[in-house]
C-alpha cells in the first residue's frame, strides 16, 4: 500500500487525504447519530412504557366507572319497581292499605278488629305514612304466624309498635296493641 501512495501526485494525495478526512468525519457523524438515535429511541420506549401503564390504569378506571354506572342503572330500575309494587300509590293507596290489612287478617285466619287509622301528611314529602293501630288477642303461635305474614307481605308493612297489654298465664293468650304502617306517595310528573 505504501507503494501505491508513492504513485500518486501531491495534489492527488491531498485530495485522497481530504477524502479520508471527510470519510472519517462521516463515520464519526454516523456513529454519533447512532448514539443520538439510540438514546432518543430509548427515551421514546420509556415514554411508551409509561403511557401504556397510564392507559391501562385509565382503562381500569373506565371499566370500574362503567360497572358502577350499570350498577346504579340496576339500582334505579329496582327502585322504580319497588316504588310501583311495594308502596301504595296516591288516593287509591289509602284504600289499598285498608284492603291489605283485611287480607292480612283473613290469610292469618283472624277476625278483623276495629282499627284506628292515622295519616301523616305533614309537609311536601315524597312518601307519606299511614298507620293502623288495633288491639288483638293472640296465642303465641298465632302471633308468630301473623308476624310472618307481615314480614312476607308483597308491599312494605312496618311493625311500628307491639305492646303487650296483658298475658294470661293460664291460657297463654296475649292481649296486644299493634301498630302497622304502610307508605304511599303521590305520583310526580
PDB file of C-alpha atoms in Angstrom:
ATOM      1  CA  UNK A   1       0.000   0.000   0.000  1.00  0.00           C
ATOM      2  CA  UNK A   2       2.826   2.492   0.618  1.00  0.00           C
ATOM      3  CA  UNK A   3       3.909   1.851  -2.939  1.00  0.00           C
ATOM      4  CA  UNK A   4       0.520   2.947  -4.263  1.00  0.00           C
ATOM      5  CA  UNK A   5       0.712   6.228  -2.379  1.00  0.00           C
ATOM      6  CA  UNK A   6       4.073   6.972  -3.964  1.00  0.00           C
ATOM      7  CA  UNK A   7       2.451   6.645  -7.382  1.00  0.00           C
ATOM      8  CA  UNK A   8       0.108   9.498  -6.604  1.00  0.00           C
ATOM      9  CA  UNK A   9       0.997  13.098  -7.173  1.00  0.00           C
ATOM     10  CA  UNK A  10       0.974  15.696  -4.402  1.00  0.00           C
ATOM     11  CA  UNK A  11      -2.480  17.154  -5.350  1.00  0.00           C
ATOM     12  CA  UNK A  12      -3.924  13.653  -5.577  1.00  0.00           C
ATOM     13  CA  UNK A  13      -2.514  12.834  -2.143  1.00  0.00           C
ATOM     14  CA  UNK A  14      -4.141  15.948  -0.720  1.00  0.00           C
ATOM     15  CA  UNK A  15      -7.429  15.049  -2.312  1.00  0.00           C
ATOM     16  CA  UNK A  16      -7.156  11.489  -1.031  1.00  0.00           C
ATOM     17  CA  UNK A  17      -6.267  12.803   2.437  1.00  0.00           C
ATOM     18  CA  UNK A  18      -9.226  15.188   2.274  1.00  0.00           C
ATOM     19  CA  UNK A  19     -11.482  12.330   1.185  1.00  0.00           C
ATOM     20  CA  UNK A  20     -10.146  10.188   4.042  1.00  0.00           C
ATOM     21  CA  UNK A  21     -10.771  13.033   6.458  1.00  0.00           C
ATOM     22  CA  UNK A  22     -14.308  13.525   5.087  1.00  0.00           C
ATOM     23  CA  UNK A  23     -14.877   9.743   5.259  1.00  0.00           C
ATOM     24  CA  UNK A  24     -13.611   9.683   8.856  1.00  0.00           C
ATOM     25  CA  UNK A  25     -15.846  12.603   9.770  1.00  0.00           C
ATOM     26  CA  UNK A  26     -18.788  10.885   8.086  1.00  0.00           C
ATOM     27  CA  UNK A  27     -18.093   7.700  10.069  1.00  0.00           C
ATOM     28  CA  UNK A  28     -17.896   9.743  13.286  1.00  0.00           C
ATOM     29  CA  UNK A  29     -21.112  11.512  12.297  1.00  0.00           C
ATOM     30  CA  UNK A  30     -22.833   8.174  11.654  1.00  0.00           C
ATOM     31  CA  UNK A  31     -21.599   6.792  14.989  1.00  0.00           C
ATOM     32  CA  UNK A  32     -22.688   9.962  16.827  1.00  0.00           C
ATOM     33  CA  UNK A  33     -26.108   9.878  15.147  1.00  0.00           C
ATOM     34  CA  UNK A  34     -26.458   6.186  16.070  1.00  0.00           C
ATOM     35  CA  UNK A  35     -25.769   7.061  19.710  1.00  0.00           C
ATOM     36  CA  UNK A  36     -28.146  10.030  19.500  1.00  0.00           C
ATOM     37  CA  UNK A  37     -30.923   7.983  17.879  1.00  0.00           C
ATOM     38  CA  UNK A  38     -30.319   5.103  20.278  1.00  0.00           C
ATOM     39  CA  UNK A  39     -30.661   7.494  23.197  1.00  0.00           C
ATOM     40  CA  UNK A  40     -33.727   9.090  21.570  1.00  0.00           C
ATOM     41  CA  UNK A  41     -35.336   5.690  20.875  1.00  0.00           C
ATOM     42  CA  UNK A  42     -34.646   4.614  24.453  1.00  0.00           C
ATOM     43  CA  UNK A  43     -36.402   7.790  25.677  1.00  0.00           C
ATOM     44  CA  UNK A  44     -39.328   7.117  23.336  1.00  0.00           C
ATOM     45  CA  UNK A  45     -39.505   3.481  24.538  1.00  0.00           C
ATOM     46  CA  UNK A  46     -39.517   4.639  28.186  1.00  0.00           C
ATOM     47  CA  UNK A  47     -42.254   7.167  27.390  1.00  0.00           C
ATOM     48  CA  UNK A  48     -44.237   4.470  25.557  1.00  0.00           C
ATOM     49  CA  UNK A  49     -43.999   2.134  28.568  1.00  0.00           C
ATOM     50  CA  UNK A  50     -45.131   4.938  30.893  1.00  0.00           C
ATOM     51  CA  UNK A  51     -48.022   5.884  28.618  1.00  0.00           C
ATOM     52  CA  UNK A  52     -49.014   2.220  28.233  1.00  0.00           C
ATOM     53  CA  UNK A  53     -49.208   1.764  32.008  1.00  0.00           C
ATOM     54  CA  UNK A  54     -51.154   5.021  32.301  1.00  0.00           C
ATOM     55  CA  UNK A  55     -53.521   3.838  29.559  1.00  0.00           C
ATOM     56  CA  UNK A  56     -54.053   0.545  31.402  1.00  0.00           C
ATOM     57  CA  UNK A  57     -54.812   2.466  34.606  1.00  0.00           C
ATOM     58  CA  UNK A  58     -57.286   4.714  32.780  1.00  0.00           C
ATOM     59  CA  UNK A  59     -58.859   1.654  31.125  1.00  0.00           C
ATOM     60  CA  UNK A  60     -59.334   0.019  34.532  1.00  0.00           C
ATOM     61  CA  UNK A  61     -60.858   3.213  35.925  1.00  0.00           C
ATOM     62  CA  UNK A  62     -63.112   3.438  32.882  1.00  0.00           C
ATOM     63  CA  UNK A  63     -64.217  -0.167  33.353  1.00  0.00           C
ATOM     64  CA  UNK A  64     -64.889   0.432  37.052  1.00  0.00           C
ATOM     65  CA  UNK A  65     -66.873   3.563  36.222  1.00  0.00           C
ATOM     66  CA  UNK A  66     -68.852   1.630  33.598  1.00  0.00           C
ATOM     67  CA  UNK A  67     -69.609  -1.155  36.081  1.00  0.00           C
ATOM     68  CA  UNK A  68     -70.618   1.391  38.724  1.00  0.00           C
ATOM     69  CA  UNK A  69     -72.848   3.145  36.202  1.00  0.00           C
ATOM     70  CA  UNK A  70     -74.500  -0.165  35.290  1.00  0.00           C
ATOM     71  CA  UNK A  71     -74.933  -0.910  38.993  1.00  0.00           C
ATOM     72  CA  UNK A  72     -76.643   2.451  39.516  1.00  0.00           C
ATOM     73  CA  UNK A  73     -78.834   1.803  36.469  1.00  0.00           C
ATOM     74  CA  UNK A  74     -79.886  -1.517  38.020  1.00  0.00           C
ATOM     75  CA  UNK A  75     -80.495   0.248  41.337  1.00  0.00           C
ATOM     76  CA  UNK A  76     -82.655   2.837  39.588  1.00  0.00           C
ATOM     77  CA  UNK A  77     -84.675   0.049  37.921  1.00  0.00           C
ATOM     78  CA  UNK A  78     -85.028  -1.723  41.276  1.00  0.00           C
ATOM     79  CA  UNK A  79     -86.203   1.494  42.933  1.00  0.00           C
ATOM     80  CA  UNK A  80     -88.744   2.124  40.187  1.00  0.00           C
ATOM     81  CA  UNK A  81     -90.014  -1.444  40.539  1.00  0.00           C
ATOM     82  CA  UNK A  82     -90.054  -1.110  44.330  1.00  0.00           C
ATOM     83  CA  UNK A  83     -91.934   2.174  44.057  1.00  0.00           C
ATOM     84  CA  UNK A  84     -94.510   0.600  41.746  1.00  0.00           C
ATOM     85  CA  UNK A  85     -95.011  -2.629  43.712  1.00  0.00           C
ATOM     86  CA  UNK A  86     -94.028  -2.124  47.371  1.00  0.00           C
ATOM     87  CA  UNK A  87     -95.569   1.270  48.117  1.00  0.00           C
ATOM     88  CA  UNK A  88     -99.138   2.434  47.924  1.00  0.00           C
ATOM     89  CA  UNK A  89     -99.998   4.960  45.221  1.00  0.00           C
ATOM     90  CA  UNK A  90    -101.852   8.222  45.964  1.00  0.00           C
ATOM     91  CA  UNK A  91    -105.509   8.381  46.999  1.00  0.00           C
ATOM     92  CA  UNK A  92    -106.117   4.792  45.858  1.00  0.00           C
ATOM     93  CA  UNK A  93    -103.249   3.760  48.152  1.00  0.00           C
ATOM     94  CA  UNK A  94    -105.280   4.514  51.262  1.00  0.00           C
ATOM     95  CA  UNK A  95    -107.987   2.087  50.218  1.00  0.00           C
ATOM     96  CA  UNK A  96    -105.369  -0.462  49.096  1.00  0.00           C
ATOM     97  CA  UNK A  97    -103.740  -0.228  52.541  1.00  0.00           C
ATOM     98  CA  UNK A  98    -107.078  -0.973  54.219  1.00  0.00           C
ATOM     99  CA  UNK A  99    -107.700  -3.862  51.821  1.00  0.00           C
ATOM    100  CA  UNK A 100    -104.226  -5.288  52.510  1.00  0.00           C
ATOM    101  CA  UNK A 101    -104.914  -5.221  56.266  1.00  0.00           C
ATOM    102  CA  UNK A 102    -108.192  -7.019  55.675  1.00  0.00           C
ATOM    103  CA  UNK A 103    -106.418  -9.647  53.521  1.00  0.00           C
ATOM    104  CA  UNK A 104    -103.659  -9.967  56.112  1.00  0.00           C
ATOM    105  CA  UNK A 105    -106.161 -10.842  58.832  1.00  0.00           C
ATOM    106  CA  UNK A 106    -108.056 -13.218  56.517  1.00  0.00           C
ATOM    107  CA  UNK A 107    -104.880 -15.076  55.487  1.00  0.00           C
ATOM    108  CA  UNK A 108    -103.861 -15.349  59.133  1.00  0.00           C
ATOM    109  CA  UNK A 109    -107.282 -16.849  59.937  1.00  0.00           C
ATOM    110  CA  UNK A 110    -108.278 -13.988  62.237  1.00  0.00           C
ATOM    111  CA  UNK A 111    -111.289 -11.752  62.519  1.00  0.00           C
ATOM    112  CA  UNK A 112    -110.543  -8.136  61.684  1.00  0.00           C
ATOM    113  CA  UNK A 113    -110.596  -5.996  64.850  1.00  0.00           C
ATOM    114  CA  UNK A 114    -111.623  -2.335  64.991  1.00  0.00           C
ATOM    115  CA  UNK A 115    -108.751  -0.278  63.577  1.00  0.00           C
ATOM    116  CA  UNK A 116    -107.703   3.327  64.173  1.00  0.00           C
ATOM    117  CA  UNK A 117    -106.056   4.864  61.114  1.00  0.00           C
ATOM    118  CA  UNK A 118    -103.647   7.781  61.212  1.00  0.00           C
ATOM    119  CA  UNK A 119    -102.322   9.522  58.124  1.00  0.00           C
ATOM    120  CA  UNK A 120     -99.125  11.512  58.307  1.00  0.00           C
ATOM    121  CA  UNK A 121     -99.290  14.091  55.537  1.00  0.00           C
ATOM    122  CA  UNK A 122     -97.093  16.773  57.047  1.00  0.00           C
ATOM    123  CA  UNK A 123     -95.237  18.865  54.522  1.00  0.00           C
ATOM    124  CA  UNK A 124     -94.391  18.037  50.937  1.00  0.00           C
ATOM    125  CA  UNK A 125     -92.800  14.643  51.374  1.00  0.00           C
ATOM    126  CA  UNK A 126     -92.399  12.154  48.589  1.00  0.00           C
ATOM    127  CA  UNK A 127     -93.606   9.335  50.849  1.00  0.00           C
ATOM    128  CA  UNK A 128     -96.314   9.686  53.485  1.00  0.00           C
ATOM    129  CA  UNK A 129     -97.014   7.288  56.326  1.00  0.00           C
ATOM    130  CA  UNK A 130    -100.302   5.532  57.035  1.00  0.00           C
ATOM    131  CA  UNK A 131    -100.590   3.807  60.404  1.00  0.00           C
ATOM    132  CA  UNK A 132    -103.168   1.330  61.626  1.00  0.00           C
ATOM    133  CA  UNK A 133    -103.478   0.646  65.363  1.00  0.00           C
ATOM    134  CA  UNK A 134    -105.567  -2.188  66.740  1.00  0.00           C
ATOM    135  CA  UNK A 135    -105.953  -4.388  69.811  1.00  0.00           C
ATOM    136  CA  UNK A 136    -105.928  -8.172  69.377  1.00  0.00           C
ATOM    137  CA  UNK A 137    -105.845 -11.307  71.471  1.00  0.00           C
ATOM    138  CA  UNK A 138    -103.474 -13.963  70.107  1.00  0.00           C
ATOM    139  CA  UNK A 139    -101.819 -17.137  71.237  1.00  0.00           C
ATOM    140  CA  UNK A 140     -98.070 -17.175  70.703  1.00  0.00           C
ATOM    141  CA  UNK A 141     -98.198 -19.478  67.598  1.00  0.00           C
ATOM    142  CA  UNK A 142    -100.864 -17.243  66.025  1.00  0.00           C
ATOM    143  CA  UNK A 143     -98.722 -14.187  66.782  1.00  0.00           C
ATOM    144  CA  UNK A 144     -95.747 -15.819  65.037  1.00  0.00           C
ATOM    145  CA  UNK A 145     -97.907 -16.635  62.011  1.00  0.00           C
ATOM    146  CA  UNK A 146     -99.277 -13.091  61.901  1.00  0.00           C
ATOM    147  CA  UNK A 147     -95.798 -11.541  62.142  1.00  0.00           C
ATOM    148  CA  UNK A 148     -94.537 -13.868  59.414  1.00  0.00           C
ATOM    149  CA  UNK A 149     -97.358 -12.673  57.147  1.00  0.00           C
ATOM    150  CA  UNK A 150     -96.462  -9.046  57.881  1.00  0.00           C
ATOM    151  CA  UNK A 151     -92.788  -9.684  57.039  1.00  0.00           C
ATOM    152  CA  UNK A 152     -93.528 -11.516  53.790  1.00  0.00           C
ATOM    153  CA  UNK A 153     -96.308  -9.223  52.588  1.00  0.00           C
ATOM    154  CA  UNK A 154     -95.686  -8.079  48.977  1.00  0.00           C
ATOM    155  CA  UNK A 155     -95.955  -4.421  49.936  1.00  0.00           C
ATOM    156  CA  UNK A 156     -93.894  -2.835  52.659  1.00  0.00           C
ATOM    157  CA  UNK A 157     -95.643  -3.038  56.015  1.00  0.00           C
ATOM    158  CA  UNK A 158     -93.682  -1.911  59.051  1.00  0.00           C
ATOM    159  CA  UNK A 159     -94.395  -3.124  62.561  1.00  0.00           C
ATOM    160  CA  UNK A 160     -94.127   0.186  64.444  1.00  0.00           C
ATOM    161  CA  UNK A 161     -95.304  -0.987  67.855  1.00  0.00           C
ATOM    162  CA  UNK A 162     -96.065  -4.228  69.572  1.00  0.00           C
ATOM    163  CA  UNK A 163     -97.268  -3.568  73.111  1.00  0.00           C
ATOM    164  CA  UNK A 164     -98.102  -6.441  75.423  1.00  0.00           C
ATOM    165  CA  UNK A 165    -101.183  -5.272  77.325  1.00  0.00           C
ATOM    166  CA  UNK A 166    -101.798  -8.484  79.242  1.00  0.00           C
ATOM    167  CA  UNK A 167    -100.517 -12.040  79.270  1.00  0.00           C
ATOM    168  CA  UNK A 168    -102.909 -14.732  80.503  1.00  0.00           C
ATOM    169  CA  UNK A 169    -100.726 -17.306  82.268  1.00  0.00           C
ATOM    170  CA  UNK A 170    -103.485 -19.938  82.362  1.00  0.00           C
ATOM    171  CA  UNK A 171    -104.289 -19.974  78.624  1.00  0.00           C
ATOM    172  CA  UNK A 172    -101.151 -18.373  77.207  1.00  0.00           C
ATOM    173  CA  UNK A 173    -103.240 -15.751  75.403  1.00  0.00           C
ATOM    174  CA  UNK A 174    -101.590 -12.430  74.675  1.00  0.00           C
ATOM    175  CA  UNK A 175    -103.528  -9.164  74.657  1.00  0.00           C
ATOM    176  CA  UNK A 176    -101.598  -6.907  72.296  1.00  0.00           C
ATOM    177  CA  UNK A 177    -101.755  -3.405  70.906  1.00  0.00           C
ATOM    178  CA  UNK A 178    -100.175  -3.414  67.427  1.00  0.00           C
ATOM    179  CA  UNK A 179     -99.380  -0.520  65.115  1.00  0.00           C
ATOM    180  CA  UNK A 180     -98.593  -1.325  61.475  1.00  0.00           C
ATOM    181  CA  UNK A 181     -97.519   1.296  58.954  1.00  0.00           C
ATOM    182  CA  UNK A 182     -97.538   1.461  55.206  1.00  0.00           C
ATOM    183  CA  UNK A 183     -96.222   4.194  52.933  1.00  0.00           C
ATOM    184  CA  UNK A 184     -97.841   5.869  49.982  1.00  0.00           C
ATOM    185  CA  UNK A 185     -96.783   8.589  47.626  1.00  0.00           C
ATOM    186  CA  UNK A 186     -98.314  10.881  45.094  1.00  0.00           C
ATOM    187  CA  UNK A 187     -97.059  10.441  41.561  1.00  0.00           C
ATOM    188  CA  UNK A 188     -94.869  13.334  40.452  1.00  0.00           C
ATOM    189  CA  UNK A 189     -94.594  14.223  36.798  1.00  0.00           C
TER     190      UNK A 189
END
